[in-house]
Amino acid sequence: MAVFIGAIDAALPQTQCTRCGYPDCHHYAQAIAQGEAPINQCPPGGQEGVARLAAITGRAALPLNPDNGLEAVRVIARIDENWCIGCTLCIKACPTDAILGANKRMHTVIPEACTGCELCLPVCPVDCIELDNASGDATGWAAWSPAQADEARQRYYRHQQRLDGTHRPQPSAPAAGATSTPRAAIAGLSAQAAQAAAVSAAAAQNNAASKANLAAPAAADKKAILAAILAKAKQQQGGKPSS
């Protein structure tokens, strides 16, 4: 089931916009996998997203549900810094930490990190946030690449970890150029495996350091022995009578 959920999650654009009715893309993927939600509730993914979910789940590719929103161009938030009062509400609302700023200080958006979720708009008390077209005429998945979706997923999970103080593993994106099914491409290292790898690497490093420390005295001993032999030879040579 976890791999199935991962495959569905990978077919979502990871804007974390909540328009599907769930708190994030992963929860929507879980609901789809468990048969609790239809596959046509993601406006950012558009009709192409519905088709991808249909291929994974084996369900019919229904038209996008307009109750969740319409397929549209990708947008990026922009803060009018002349009107920003530094309330930090947009910073708290952003699911990918794409807004920089501090209390009573000017805020600004990191364009590369913004998913266009629009969650910052309703919380701004002075309406100083605008949305700029970032994809021209392209909509849905045509306006959003798998690499961008993966980056958004990772930023969201780091955001969640920062908020709840946990260190849960981040879902892995499908390998580039993979020819296997989406389900098989989702598998990632568990936290235990990552920890084991780190312990193994540390042990190998300590072992190498120990060998180096042992090798150094051995070389020094050889030099000392050689020096003693040469000194003794000179002493013996000096003590011989001349012919």
Short mmCIF file of C-alpha atoms in Angstrom, two decimals:
data_model
loop_
_atom_site.label_atom_id
_atom_site.label_comp_id
_atom_site.label_asym_id
_atom_site.label_seq_id
_atom_site.Cartn_x
_atom_site.Cartn_y
_atom_site.Cartn_z
CA MET A 1 0.00 0.00 0.00
CA ALA A 2 2.82 2.42 0.82
CA VAL A 3 4.34 1.97 -2.65
CA PHE A 4 0.92 2.45 -4.23
CA ILE A 5 0.41 5.68 -2.27
CA GLY A 6 3.89 6.81 -3.31
CA ALA A 7 3.10 6.25 -6.98
CA ILE A 8 -0.09 8.29 -6.68
CA ASP A 9 1.73 11.02 -4.77
CA ALA A 10 4.35 11.20 -7.54
CA ALA A 11 1.59 11.87 -10.07
CA LEU A 12 0.48 14.96 -8.13
CA PRO A 13 2.23 18.30 -8.81
CA GLN A 14 3.04 18.89 -5.12
CA THR A 15 1.77 22.46 -4.96
CA GLN A 16 0.29 21.65 -1.51
CA CYS A 17 -2.58 24.01 -2.35
CA THR A 18 -5.28 22.00 -0.44
CA ARG A 19 -7.83 22.61 -3.22
CA CYS A 20 -8.42 18.87 -3.34
CA GLY A 21 -9.96 19.13 0.13
CA TYR A 22 -7.01 17.51 1.92
CA PRO A 23 -4.21 19.15 3.96
CA ASP A 24 -1.52 18.24 1.41
CA CYS A 25 -0.80 16.17 -1.68
CA HIS A 26 0.29 13.12 0.29
CA HIS A 27 -2.97 12.95 2.25
CA TYR A 28 -4.91 13.22 -1.00
CA ALA A 29 -2.80 10.37 -2.41
CA GLN A 30 -3.62 8.27 0.66
CA ALA A 31 -7.33 8.96 0.24
CA ILE A 32 -7.20 7.94 -3.44
CA ALA A 33 -5.30 4.74 -2.63
CA GLN A 34 -7.85 3.82 0.03
CA GLY A 35 -10.77 4.49 -2.29
CA GLU A 36 -11.96 7.46 -0.24
CA ALA A 37 -11.47 10.19 -2.88
CA PRO A 38 -11.93 10.48 -6.65
CA ILE A 39 -8.96 11.17 -8.90
CA ASN A 40 -10.26 14.42 -10.42
CA GLN A 41 -9.84 16.88 -7.54
CA CYS A 42 -6.42 18.40 -8.36
CA PRO A 43 -6.69 21.60 -10.46
CA PRO A 44 -2.90 22.21 -10.61
CA GLY A 45 -2.42 18.79 -12.22
CA GLY A 46 -5.18 19.47 -14.70
CA GLN A 47 -6.66 16.88 -17.01
CA GLU A 48 -3.21 15.40 -17.64
CA GLY A 49 -2.94 14.78 -13.91
CA VAL A 50 -6.28 12.99 -13.93
CA ALA A 51 -5.06 10.81 -16.82
CA ARG A 52 -1.90 9.90 -14.90
CA LEU A 53 -3.87 8.98 -11.81
CA ALA A 54 -6.26 6.92 -13.94
CA ALA A 55 -3.33 4.96 -15.39
CA ILE A 56 -1.98 4.21 -11.91
CA THR A 57 -5.26 3.34 -10.21
CA GLY A 58 -7.09 1.72 -13.11
CA ARG A 59 -10.03 4.08 -12.69
CA ALA A 60 -11.82 6.03 -15.40
CA ALA A 61 -10.30 9.40 -16.35
CA LEU A 62 -13.14 11.69 -15.27
CA PRO A 63 -13.25 15.38 -16.17
CA LEU A 64 -11.66 17.69 -13.62
CA ASN A 65 -14.15 18.55 -10.87
CA PRO A 66 -14.89 22.30 -11.16
CA ASP A 67 -15.88 22.39 -7.49
CA ASN A 68 -12.17 22.05 -6.66
CA GLY A 69 -11.09 24.67 -9.17
CA LEU A 70 -10.21 25.03 -12.83
CA GLU A 71 -7.05 24.08 -14.69
CA ALA A 72 -5.01 27.25 -15.17
CA VAL A 73 -1.54 28.62 -15.83
CA ARG A 74 1.11 28.29 -13.14
CA VAL A 75 1.52 31.41 -11.04
CA ILE A 76 4.16 32.75 -8.66
CA ALA A 77 3.39 35.03 -5.74
CA ARG A 78 4.97 38.47 -5.58
CA ILE A 79 4.86 40.80 -2.57
CA ASP A 80 4.51 44.55 -3.08
CA GLU A 81 7.25 45.51 -0.68
CA ASN A 82 6.02 49.10 -0.49
CA TRP A 83 2.83 47.92 1.20
CA CYS A 84 4.15 44.98 3.24
CA ILE A 85 3.84 45.61 6.99
CA GLY A 86 5.91 42.60 8.06
CA CYS A 87 3.12 40.72 9.83
CA THR A 88 4.70 37.28 8.98
CA LEU A 89 1.26 35.74 8.33
CA CYS A 90 2.17 34.80 4.76
CA ILE A 91 5.41 33.22 5.98
CA LYS A 92 3.45 30.97 8.32
CA ALA A 93 0.94 30.08 5.60
CA CYS A 94 3.52 29.13 2.95
CA PRO A 95 3.89 25.32 2.75
CA THR A 96 7.30 25.40 1.08
CA ASP A 97 9.02 28.20 3.03
CA ALA A 98 9.17 30.29 -0.13
CA ILE A 99 8.78 33.62 1.69
CA LEU A 100 11.61 35.35 3.52
CA GLY A 101 11.17 38.03 6.15
CA ALA A 102 10.84 38.81 9.84
CA ASN A 103 8.39 40.50 12.16
CA LYS A 104 7.87 44.14 11.14
CA ARG A 105 10.41 43.66 8.35
CA MET A 106 9.83 43.59 4.62
CA HIS A 107 8.96 40.18 3.17
CA THR A 108 9.92 38.80 -0.24
CA VAL A 109 9.11 35.66 -2.25
CA ILE A 110 11.72 33.18 -3.51
CA PRO A 111 10.34 32.59 -7.04
CA GLU A 112 12.04 29.21 -7.51
CA ALA A 113 10.45 27.88 -4.31
CA CYS A 114 6.93 29.22 -4.84
CA THR A 115 4.41 26.62 -6.05
CA GLY A 116 1.61 29.11 -6.67
CA CYS A 117 -0.58 27.51 -4.01
CA GLU A 118 -2.15 30.92 -3.24
CA LEU A 119 -2.39 30.12 0.48
CA CYS A 120 -0.65 33.40 1.26
CA LEU A 121 -3.38 35.51 -0.36
CA PRO A 122 -6.23 35.21 2.16
CA VAL A 123 -4.03 35.77 5.23
CA CYS A 124 -2.47 39.04 4.04
CA PRO A 125 -4.21 41.89 5.93
CA VAL A 126 -3.16 44.59 3.45
CA ASP A 127 -3.60 42.70 0.15
CA CYS A 128 -0.03 43.34 -0.93
CA ILE A 129 0.47 39.97 -2.66
CA GLU A 130 0.03 39.61 -6.42
CA LEU A 131 0.18 36.52 -8.65
CA ASP A 132 2.36 36.57 -11.77
CA ASN A 133 1.99 34.19 -14.71
CA ALA A 134 5.00 31.86 -14.71
CA SER A 135 4.10 29.47 -17.54
CA GLY A 136 2.71 31.51 -20.43
CA ASP A 137 -0.14 29.58 -22.01
CA ALA A 138 0.86 26.22 -20.50
CA THR A 139 -1.45 24.74 -17.87
CA GLY A 140 -1.51 21.70 -15.61
CA TRP A 141 1.47 19.36 -15.91
CA ALA A 142 2.55 21.18 -19.07
CA ALA A 143 3.42 24.11 -16.82
CA TRP A 144 5.16 22.08 -14.12
CA SER A 145 8.01 19.57 -14.44
CA PRO A 146 8.59 16.41 -12.37
CA ALA A 147 11.83 17.97 -11.08
CA GLN A 148 9.95 21.02 -9.85
CA ALA A 149 7.34 18.80 -8.23
CA ASP A 150 10.02 16.78 -6.46
CA GLU A 151 11.71 19.94 -5.19
CA ALA A 152 8.37 21.23 -3.91
CA ARG A 153 7.76 17.91 -2.14
CA GLN A 154 11.13 18.03 -0.44
CA ARG A 155 10.68 21.66 0.62
CA TYR A 156 7.25 20.85 2.04
CA TYR A 157 8.56 17.93 4.07
CA ARG A 158 11.43 20.04 5.42
CA HIS A 159 8.84 22.67 6.32
CA GLN A 160 6.79 20.07 8.19
CA GLN A 161 9.84 18.71 9.98
CA ARG A 162 10.75 22.20 11.12
CA LEU A 163 7.26 22.75 12.49
CA ASP A 164 6.81 19.49 14.36
CA GLY A 165 10.47 18.85 15.22
CA THR A 166 10.51 15.34 13.78
CA HIS A 167 13.01 13.68 11.47
CA ARG A 168 10.72 11.51 9.40
CA PRO A 169 12.13 10.34 6.04
CA GLN A 170 11.20 12.32 2.95
CA PRO A 171 9.49 10.46 0.11
CA SER A 172 11.78 9.80 -2.82
CA ALA A 173 10.95 10.92 -6.34
CA PRO A 174 10.94 8.42 -9.21
CA ALA A 175 14.41 7.87 -10.65
CA ALA A 176 15.20 9.91 -13.76
CA GLY A 177 14.75 7.87 -16.92
CA ALA A 178 13.22 4.95 -15.07
CA THR A 179 11.33 2.58 -17.33
CA SER A 180 9.56 0.65 -14.58
CA THR A 181 6.03 1.35 -13.43
CA PRO A 182 5.45 4.38 -11.18
CA ARG A 183 4.82 2.09 -8.22
CA ALA A 184 8.23 0.47 -8.52
CA ALA A 185 9.96 3.80 -8.99
CA ILE A 186 8.83 5.28 -5.69
CA ALA A 187 10.78 3.12 -3.25
CA GLY A 188 13.26 5.06 -1.11
CA LEU A 189 15.62 4.46 1.78
CA SER A 190 14.00 4.14 5.18
CA ALA A 191 15.27 6.09 8.14
CA GLN A 192 16.74 2.90 9.60
CA ALA A 193 18.62 2.12 6.40
CA ALA A 194 19.99 5.63 6.19
CA GLN A 195 21.10 5.47 9.81
CA ALA A 196 22.74 2.09 9.25
CA ALA A 197 24.60 3.46 6.24
CA ALA A 198 25.83 6.40 8.29
CA VAL A 199 27.02 4.11 11.11
CA SER A 200 28.79 1.87 8.59
CA ALA A 201 30.51 4.83 6.99
CA ALA A 202 31.62 6.15 10.37
CA ALA A 203 32.99 2.74 11.34
CA ALA A 204 34.94 2.49 8.09
CA GLN A 205 36.37 5.96 8.65
CA ASN A 206 37.42 5.11 12.21
CA ASN A 207 38.99 1.86 11.00
CA ALA A 208 40.97 3.71 8.36
CA ALA A 209 42.12 6.26 10.93
CA SER A 210 43.21 3.48 13.28
CA LYS A 211 45.25 1.81 10.54
CA ALA A 212 46.89 5.12 9.71
CA ASN A 213 47.79 5.67 13.37
CA LEU A 214 49.30 2.19 13.57
CA ALA A 215 51.24 2.63 10.35
CA ALA A 216 52.88 5.86 11.50
CA PRO A 217 54.63 4.39 14.59
CA ALA A 218 55.72 1.38 12.52
CA ALA A 219 57.46 3.63 10.02
CA ALA A 220 59.07 5.62 12.82
CA ASP A 221 60.36 2.43 14.45
CA LYS A 222 61.92 1.32 11.18
CA LYS A 223 63.72 4.63 10.83
CA ALA A 224 65.00 4.40 14.41
CA ILE A 225 66.28 0.87 13.91
CA LEU A 226 67.98 1.83 10.66
CA ALA A 227 69.63 4.84 12.33
CA ALA A 228 70.88 2.62 15.17
CA ILE A 229 72.37 0.11 12.71
CA LEU A 230 74.16 2.87 10.78
CA ALA A 231 75.51 4.38 14.00
CA LYS A 232 76.78 1.02 15.19
CA ALA A 233 78.39 0.36 11.82
CA LYS A 234 80.21 3.70 11.92
CA GLN A 235 81.34 3.02 15.47
CA GLN A 236 82.68 -0.39 14.53
CA GLN A 237 84.36 1.02 11.44
CA GLY A 238 85.98 3.75 13.48
CA GLY A 239 87.31 1.23 16.00
CA LYS A 240 89.14 -0.91 13.40
CA PRO A 241 92.94 -0.49 13.18
CA SER A 242 94.21 1.05 9.98
CA SER A 243 96.15 -1.31 7.66
#
